[in-house]
XYZ file of C-alpha atoms in Angstrom:
492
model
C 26.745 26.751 30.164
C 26.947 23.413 29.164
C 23.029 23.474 28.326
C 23.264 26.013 26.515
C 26.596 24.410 24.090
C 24.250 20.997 24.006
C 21.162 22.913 22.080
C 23.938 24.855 20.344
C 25.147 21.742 19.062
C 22.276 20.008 18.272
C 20.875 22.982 15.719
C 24.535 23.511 14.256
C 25.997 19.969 14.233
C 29.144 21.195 12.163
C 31.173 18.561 14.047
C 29.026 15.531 12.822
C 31.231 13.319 10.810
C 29.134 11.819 7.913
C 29.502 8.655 5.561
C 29.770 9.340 1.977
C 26.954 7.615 0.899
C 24.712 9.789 2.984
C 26.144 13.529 2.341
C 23.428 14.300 0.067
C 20.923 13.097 2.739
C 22.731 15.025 5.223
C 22.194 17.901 3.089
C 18.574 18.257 2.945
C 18.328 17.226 6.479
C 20.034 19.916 7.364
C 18.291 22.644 5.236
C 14.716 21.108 6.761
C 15.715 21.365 10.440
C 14.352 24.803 11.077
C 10.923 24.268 9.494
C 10.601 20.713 10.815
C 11.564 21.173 14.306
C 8.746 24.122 14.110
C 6.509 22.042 13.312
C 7.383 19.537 14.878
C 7.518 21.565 18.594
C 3.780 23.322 17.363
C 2.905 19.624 16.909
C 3.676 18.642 20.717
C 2.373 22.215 21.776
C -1.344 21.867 20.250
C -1.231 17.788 21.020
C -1.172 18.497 25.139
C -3.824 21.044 24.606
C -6.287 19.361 22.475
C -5.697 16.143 24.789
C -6.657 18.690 27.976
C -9.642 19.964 26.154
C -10.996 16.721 25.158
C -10.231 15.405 28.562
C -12.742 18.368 29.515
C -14.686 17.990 27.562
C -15.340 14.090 27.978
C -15.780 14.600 31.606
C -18.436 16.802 31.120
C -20.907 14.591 29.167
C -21.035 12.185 32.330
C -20.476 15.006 35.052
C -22.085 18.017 33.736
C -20.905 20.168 36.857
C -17.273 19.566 36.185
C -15.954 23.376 35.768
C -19.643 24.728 35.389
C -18.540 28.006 37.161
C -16.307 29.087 35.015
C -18.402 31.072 31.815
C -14.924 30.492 29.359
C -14.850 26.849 29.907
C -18.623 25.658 29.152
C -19.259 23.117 26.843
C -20.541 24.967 23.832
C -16.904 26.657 24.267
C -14.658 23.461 24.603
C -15.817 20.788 22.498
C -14.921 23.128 19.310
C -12.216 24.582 20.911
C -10.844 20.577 21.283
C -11.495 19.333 17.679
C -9.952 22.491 16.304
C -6.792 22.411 18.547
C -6.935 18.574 17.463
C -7.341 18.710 13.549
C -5.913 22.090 12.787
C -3.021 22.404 15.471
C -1.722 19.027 16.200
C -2.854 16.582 13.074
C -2.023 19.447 10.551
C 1.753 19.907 12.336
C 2.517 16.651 12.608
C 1.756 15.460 9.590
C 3.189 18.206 7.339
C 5.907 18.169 9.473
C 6.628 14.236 7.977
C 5.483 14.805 4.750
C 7.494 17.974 3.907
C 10.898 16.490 4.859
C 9.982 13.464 2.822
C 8.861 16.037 -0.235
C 12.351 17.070 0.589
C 13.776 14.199 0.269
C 12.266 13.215 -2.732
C 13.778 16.081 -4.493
C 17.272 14.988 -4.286
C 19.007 18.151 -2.876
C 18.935 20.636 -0.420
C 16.356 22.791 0.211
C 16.337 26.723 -0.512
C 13.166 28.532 -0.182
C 12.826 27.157 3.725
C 11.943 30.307 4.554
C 8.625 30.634 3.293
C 7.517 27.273 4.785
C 8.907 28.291 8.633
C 7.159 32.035 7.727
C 3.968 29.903 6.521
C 3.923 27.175 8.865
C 4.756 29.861 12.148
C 1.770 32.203 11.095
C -0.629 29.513 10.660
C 0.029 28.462 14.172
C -0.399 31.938 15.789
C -3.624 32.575 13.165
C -4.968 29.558 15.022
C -3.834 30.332 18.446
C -5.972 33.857 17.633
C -8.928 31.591 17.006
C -9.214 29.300 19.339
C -8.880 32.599 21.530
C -11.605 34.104 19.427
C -13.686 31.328 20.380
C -13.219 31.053 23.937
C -14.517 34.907 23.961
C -17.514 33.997 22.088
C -16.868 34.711 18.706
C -17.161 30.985 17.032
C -19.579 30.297 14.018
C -22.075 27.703 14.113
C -20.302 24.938 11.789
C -18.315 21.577 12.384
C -14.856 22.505 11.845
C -15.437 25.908 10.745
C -16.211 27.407 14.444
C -12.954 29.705 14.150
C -13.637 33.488 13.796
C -14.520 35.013 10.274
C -12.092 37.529 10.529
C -8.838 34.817 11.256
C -10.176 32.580 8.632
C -8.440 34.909 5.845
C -5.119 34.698 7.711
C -4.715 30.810 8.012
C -5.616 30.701 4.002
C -3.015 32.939 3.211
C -0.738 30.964 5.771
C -1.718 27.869 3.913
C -0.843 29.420 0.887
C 2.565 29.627 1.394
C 2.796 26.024 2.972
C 0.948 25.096 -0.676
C 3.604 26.901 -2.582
C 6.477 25.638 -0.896
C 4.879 22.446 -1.734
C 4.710 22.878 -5.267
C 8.548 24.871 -5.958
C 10.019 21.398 -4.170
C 8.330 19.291 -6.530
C 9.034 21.444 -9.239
C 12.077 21.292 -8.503
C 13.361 17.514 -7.948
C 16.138 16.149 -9.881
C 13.925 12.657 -10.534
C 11.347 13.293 -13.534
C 9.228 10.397 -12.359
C 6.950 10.794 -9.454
C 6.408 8.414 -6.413
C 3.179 7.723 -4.614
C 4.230 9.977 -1.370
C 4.064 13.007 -4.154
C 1.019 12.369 -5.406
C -0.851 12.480 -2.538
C 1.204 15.317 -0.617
C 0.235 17.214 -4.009
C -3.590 16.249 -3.361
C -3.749 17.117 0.161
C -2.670 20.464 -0.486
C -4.545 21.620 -3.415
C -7.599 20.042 -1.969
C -7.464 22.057 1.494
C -7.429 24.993 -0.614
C -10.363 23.992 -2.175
C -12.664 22.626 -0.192
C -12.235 25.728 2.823
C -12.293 28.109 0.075
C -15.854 26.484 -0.794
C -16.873 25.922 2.193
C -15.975 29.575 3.330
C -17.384 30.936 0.446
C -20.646 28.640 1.117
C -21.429 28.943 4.182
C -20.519 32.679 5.240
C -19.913 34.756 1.883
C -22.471 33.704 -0.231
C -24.239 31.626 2.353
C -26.236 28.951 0.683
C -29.840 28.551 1.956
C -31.605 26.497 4.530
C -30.738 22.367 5.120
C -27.899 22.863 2.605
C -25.594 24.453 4.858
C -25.614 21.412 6.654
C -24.663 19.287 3.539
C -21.989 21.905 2.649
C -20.297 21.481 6.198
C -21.076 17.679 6.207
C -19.219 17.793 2.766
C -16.449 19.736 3.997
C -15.914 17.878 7.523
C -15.830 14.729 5.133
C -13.476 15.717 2.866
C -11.115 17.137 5.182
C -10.456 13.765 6.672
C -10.491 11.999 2.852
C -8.606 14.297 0.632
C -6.450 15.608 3.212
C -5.303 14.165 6.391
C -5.472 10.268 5.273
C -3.661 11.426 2.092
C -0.742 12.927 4.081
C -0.599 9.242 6.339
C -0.503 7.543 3.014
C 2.444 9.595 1.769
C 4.243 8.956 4.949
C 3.091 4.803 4.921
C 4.148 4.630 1.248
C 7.525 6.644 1.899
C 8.715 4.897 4.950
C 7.913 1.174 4.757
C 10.941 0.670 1.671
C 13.164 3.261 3.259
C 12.746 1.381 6.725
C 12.427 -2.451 4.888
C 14.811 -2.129 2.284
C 12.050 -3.507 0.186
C 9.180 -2.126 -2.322
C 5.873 -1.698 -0.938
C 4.336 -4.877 -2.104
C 1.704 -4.027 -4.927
C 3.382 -0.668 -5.511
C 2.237 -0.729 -9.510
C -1.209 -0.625 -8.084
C -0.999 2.485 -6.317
C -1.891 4.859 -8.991
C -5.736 2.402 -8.896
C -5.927 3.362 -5.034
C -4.723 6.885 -5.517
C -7.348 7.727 -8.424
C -10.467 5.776 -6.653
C -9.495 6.926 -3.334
C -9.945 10.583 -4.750
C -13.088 10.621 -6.601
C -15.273 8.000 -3.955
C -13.913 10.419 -0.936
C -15.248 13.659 -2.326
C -18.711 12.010 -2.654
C -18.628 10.358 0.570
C -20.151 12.889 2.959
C -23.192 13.250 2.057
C -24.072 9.960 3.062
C -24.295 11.714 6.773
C -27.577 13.707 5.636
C -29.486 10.270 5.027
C -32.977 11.027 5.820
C -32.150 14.462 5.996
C -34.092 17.458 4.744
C -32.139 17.453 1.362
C -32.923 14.733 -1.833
C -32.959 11.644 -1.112
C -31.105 10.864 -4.152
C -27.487 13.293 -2.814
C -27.186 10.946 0.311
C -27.863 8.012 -1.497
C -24.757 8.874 -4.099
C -22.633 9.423 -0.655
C -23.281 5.790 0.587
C -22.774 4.325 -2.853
C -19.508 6.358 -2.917
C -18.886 5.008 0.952
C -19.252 1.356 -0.109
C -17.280 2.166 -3.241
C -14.236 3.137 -0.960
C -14.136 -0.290 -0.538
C -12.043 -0.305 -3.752
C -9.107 1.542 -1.918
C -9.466 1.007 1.274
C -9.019 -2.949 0.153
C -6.087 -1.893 -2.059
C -4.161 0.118 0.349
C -4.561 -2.265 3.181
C -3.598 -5.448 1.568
C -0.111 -3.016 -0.146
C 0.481 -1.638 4.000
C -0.445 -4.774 5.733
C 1.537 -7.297 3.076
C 4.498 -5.292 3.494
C 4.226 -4.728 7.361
C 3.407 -8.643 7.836
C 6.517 -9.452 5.786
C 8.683 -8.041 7.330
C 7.083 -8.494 10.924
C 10.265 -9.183 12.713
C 11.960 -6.358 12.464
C 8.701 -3.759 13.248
C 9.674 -4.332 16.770
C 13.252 -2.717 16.141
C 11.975 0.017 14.523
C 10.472 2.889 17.041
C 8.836 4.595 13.626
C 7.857 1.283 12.092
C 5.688 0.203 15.452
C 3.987 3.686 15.159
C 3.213 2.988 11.408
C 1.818 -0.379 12.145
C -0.670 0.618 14.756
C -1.597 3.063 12.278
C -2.324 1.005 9.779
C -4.147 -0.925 11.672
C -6.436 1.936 13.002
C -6.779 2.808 9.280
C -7.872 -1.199 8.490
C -10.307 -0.553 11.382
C -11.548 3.059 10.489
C -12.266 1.549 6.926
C -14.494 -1.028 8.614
C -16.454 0.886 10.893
C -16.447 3.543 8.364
C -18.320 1.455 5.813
C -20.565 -0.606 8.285
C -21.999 3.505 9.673
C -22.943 3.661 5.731
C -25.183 0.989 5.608
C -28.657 2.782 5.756
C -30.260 0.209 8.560
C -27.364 0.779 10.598
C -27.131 4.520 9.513
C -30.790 5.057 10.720
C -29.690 3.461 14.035
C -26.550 5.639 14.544
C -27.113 9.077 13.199
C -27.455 10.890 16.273
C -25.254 8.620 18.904
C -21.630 8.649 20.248
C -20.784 6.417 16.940
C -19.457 8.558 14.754
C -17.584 10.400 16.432
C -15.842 7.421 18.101
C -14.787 6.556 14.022
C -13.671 10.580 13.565
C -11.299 9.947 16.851
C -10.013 6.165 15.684
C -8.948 8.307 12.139
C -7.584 10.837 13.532
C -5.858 9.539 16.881
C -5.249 6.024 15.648
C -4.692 6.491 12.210
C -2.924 9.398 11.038
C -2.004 10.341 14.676
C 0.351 7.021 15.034
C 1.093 7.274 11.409
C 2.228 11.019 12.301
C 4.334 9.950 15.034
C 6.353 7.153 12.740
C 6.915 9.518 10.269
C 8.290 12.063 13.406
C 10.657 9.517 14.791
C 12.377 8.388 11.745
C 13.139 12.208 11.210
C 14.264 13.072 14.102
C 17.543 11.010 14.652
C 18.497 12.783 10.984
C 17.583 16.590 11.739
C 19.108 16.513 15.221
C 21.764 13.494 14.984
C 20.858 12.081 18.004
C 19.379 8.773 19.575
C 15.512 8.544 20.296
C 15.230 7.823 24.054
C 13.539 4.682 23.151
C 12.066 3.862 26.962
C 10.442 6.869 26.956
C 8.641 6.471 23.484
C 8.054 3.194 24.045
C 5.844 3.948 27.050
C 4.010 6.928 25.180
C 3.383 4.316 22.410
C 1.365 1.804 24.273
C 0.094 4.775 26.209
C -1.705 5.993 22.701
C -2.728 2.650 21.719
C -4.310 2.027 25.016
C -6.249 5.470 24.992
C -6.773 5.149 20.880
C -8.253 1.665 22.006
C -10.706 2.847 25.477
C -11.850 5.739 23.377
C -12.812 4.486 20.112
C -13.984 1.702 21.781
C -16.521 3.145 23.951
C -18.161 5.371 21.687
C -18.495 3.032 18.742
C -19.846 0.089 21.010
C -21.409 2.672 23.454
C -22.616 4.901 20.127
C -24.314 1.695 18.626
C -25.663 0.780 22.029
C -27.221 4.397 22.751
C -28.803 4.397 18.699
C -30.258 1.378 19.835
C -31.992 2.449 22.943
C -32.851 6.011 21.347
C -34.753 4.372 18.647
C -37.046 2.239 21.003
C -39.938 3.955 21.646
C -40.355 2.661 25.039
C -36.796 3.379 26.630
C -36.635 6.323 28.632
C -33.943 9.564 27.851
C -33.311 9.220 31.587
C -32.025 5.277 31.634
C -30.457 6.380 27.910
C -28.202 8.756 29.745
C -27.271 6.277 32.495
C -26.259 3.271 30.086
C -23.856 5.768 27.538
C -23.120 7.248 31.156
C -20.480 4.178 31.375
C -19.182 4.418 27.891
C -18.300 7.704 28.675
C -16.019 7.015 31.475
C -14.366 4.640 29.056
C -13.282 7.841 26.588
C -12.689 10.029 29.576
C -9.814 7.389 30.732
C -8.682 6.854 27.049
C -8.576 10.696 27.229
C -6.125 10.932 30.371
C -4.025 7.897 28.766
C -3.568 9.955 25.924
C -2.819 13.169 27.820
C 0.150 11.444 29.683
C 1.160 10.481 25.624
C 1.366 14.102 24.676
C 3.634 14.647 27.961
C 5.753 11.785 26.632
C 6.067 13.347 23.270
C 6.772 16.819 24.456
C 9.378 15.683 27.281
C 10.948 13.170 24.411
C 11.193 15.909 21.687
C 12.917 18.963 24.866
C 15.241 15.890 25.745
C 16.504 15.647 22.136
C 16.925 18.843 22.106
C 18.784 19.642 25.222
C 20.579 15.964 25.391
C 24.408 16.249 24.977
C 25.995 14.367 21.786
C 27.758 10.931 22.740
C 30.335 10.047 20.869
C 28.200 7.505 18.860
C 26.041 10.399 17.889
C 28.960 11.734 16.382
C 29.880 8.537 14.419
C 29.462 8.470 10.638
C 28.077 5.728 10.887
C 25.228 6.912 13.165
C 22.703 6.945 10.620
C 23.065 4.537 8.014
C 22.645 5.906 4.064
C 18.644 4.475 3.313
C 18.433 2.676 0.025
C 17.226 4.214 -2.788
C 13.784 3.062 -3.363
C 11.814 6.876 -4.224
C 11.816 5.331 -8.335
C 11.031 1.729 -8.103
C 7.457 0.318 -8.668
C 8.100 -3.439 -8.089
């Protein structure tokens, strides 16, 4: 009985006792608890699979025979069947799950129309559940990203829909007139999903478009999912929590609108630069790596603005269980931006194209990256939706348990990726000593796999503990949570 009076209480804390200073806080904490613990529970849900399906899969490219009797589990099946579960179920959840409390929050009052984001965010997690079903049976298409069933794809866009709209009332609707850089690229992130999978659907299986240039139409897409959508939704959350959790402006905040405008328009040229020496002009992948190197712009920009801020305040990252998840992200995004770059170069692009390589930099983005960033922005909510203490031991072990698989993974197939583009272009190595060398590189990302996997276990058991944890009396404090300055307006 008492288990059941503990989650009771931590959904309905009517007993809380809150400070002044933070009851309009308190307010729209409380009307985002529903959607955000949704999303937030989807997030750990889709994070253990995807980790067990790229643990699969990994094991497979080094021991082929590894559940080879089983016709549902082959590899043609489980590869997409990971990256799906990882971009759509896990990265989308987490991250929305941050940035639509702090879209929240920047409106300055409680929300109203939660309903449609829970409806939206609950349907677009059983429309995917359907498809990852739907290809497990068989029933995938043939693109990067895309392999979910035609007839689910109409679903999740209506799902996403709703997510976009909820998006755009709560902006509407904020009592500040000025905007702040978390808004702008929340806003981008969602009208750009709509548009690029609406063009890429419309591409690729409506209309199809003709020969090679399907291929540059998924490159494009695959591309610009990462650019004008995930890394968007990290910056929000980077840009949103370093002066809430500092008490200080991000440090070369007036130049964010330079990074926010370049970042846009380089990104959506950027994948192209994937088909170089394709079957396609030479002259489209040549204006994706001059786009690529012209990221440079940004990614230069935002680092210096994350990493001046982190740096100066360094001491107290260490106190801060969301702050040491934003750092590591930040770093993976300093790191992503190198590697990134350096795959552009068309020597070194020649070399790579069809090794481990890139998609040890797709995995540092999305695990490293927004994955940690994701988490930070998780933890700092939590303690305000639930009013409870994080079990810090417990994250603190799946933290360096992420880095350390973020780290073995990305690690071995960017080294291992060069390595095998190496070999693969010299004419007298043989495919069979090939195999044997990236065989070892392999093993790396299969062990940065199962650290990771005992990460999403840490996160799951962390959030059910929350949830099920009585309140101490602390936890019912008003002082608890402390009111966060007010630094949404300032561009210092």
């Amino acid at each position: 009985m008492s288990l059941i009076n503990n989650i009771c209480s931590t959904f309905c804390p009517c007993s809380v006792e809150q400070s002044p200073a933070r009851e309009t806080e308190s307010s729209i904490d409380a009307s985002m608890r529903w959607p955000a613990l949704v999303m937030i529970k989807a997030s750990a849900f889709w994070f253990i699979l995807a980790i067990a399906l790229g643990l699969a899969t990994s094991v497979k490219l080094h021991s082929p025979s590894f559940l080879g009797d089983s016709a549902l589990l082959t590899y043609g099946k489980v590869k997409p069947a990971f990256w799906n579960a990882l971009v759509y179920g896990f990265v989308f959840n987490a991250s929305l799950a941050s940035v639509t409390w702090i879209l929240a929050r920047l409106s300055g009052q409680a929300m109203r129309n939660n309903v449609l984001l829970t409806v939206s965010v609950s349907a677009w997690n059983v429309g995917l559940l359907i498809g990852l079903v739907g290809i497990f049976i068989g029933d995938q298409t043939p693109f990067a990203l895309l392999e979910l069933p035609n007839y689910i794809t109409p679903f999740l866009f209506v799902s996403f829909l709703g997510i976009g709209l909820w998006g755009l009332l709560t902006f509407k609707a904020r009592t500040f007139r000025s905007s702040f850089a978390s808004q702008w690229y929340v806003l981008m992130a969602l009208f750009c999903f709509a548009w690029i999978f609406t063009a890429a659907q419309i591409m690729l299986f409506c209309s199809p478009v003709q020969g090679a240039f399907q291929a540059l139409v998924n490159g494009w897409y695959v591309d610009n999912l990462f650019g004008l959508v995930l890394a968007p939704l990290a910056f929000a959350t980077i840009y949103y929590l370093i002066p809430k959790s500092f008490g200080k402006p991000v440090v070369g905040y007036r130049y964010a609108g330079i990074a926010f405008w370049t970042w846009a328009l380089f990104s959506a040229f950027r994948g192209s630069a994937e088909m170089l020496n394709g079957p396609i002009p030479s002259w489209v992948a040549i204006v994706g790596v001059i786009a690529s190197f012209a990221l440079l712009l940004p990614l230069s920009t935002l680092a210096m603005q994350f990493l001046s801020s982190l740096f100066g305040n360094f001491n107290q990252i260490w106190d801060s269980v969301s702050m040491r998840f934003i750092f590591a992200g930040v770093i993976s995004f300093v790191l992503y931006g190198i590697f990134d770059v350096y795959g552009s170069l068309i020597g070194v692009n020649e070399t790579i194209q069809f090794s481990l390589f890139d998609s040890g930099v797709k995995l540092l983005a999305l695990l490293g990256f927004v994955g940690m960033t994701a988490f930070g922005g998780i933890y700092f909510i939590l303690p305000r939706v639930l009013n409870k203490n994080l079990p810090s031991s417990l994250i603190e072990m799946q933290f360096w348990a992420h880095a350390m698989g973020v780290m073995l993974i990305a690690g071995g197939l960017i080294y291992g990726g060069h390595s095998q583009g190496v070999l693969l272009n010299d004419s007298t190595t043989s495919l069979l000593s090939i195999a044997k060398i990236s065989q070892s590189f392999l093993f790396l990302s299969t062990l940065g796999m199962a650290f990771l996997l005992f990460s999403a276990v840490a996160f799951l058991v962390t959030f059910f503990w929350m949830i099920v944890a009585p309140r101490s009396a602390s936890e019912k404090s008003a002082l608890f949570v402390k009111a966060a300055p007010d630094m949404e307006c300032s561009a210092s």
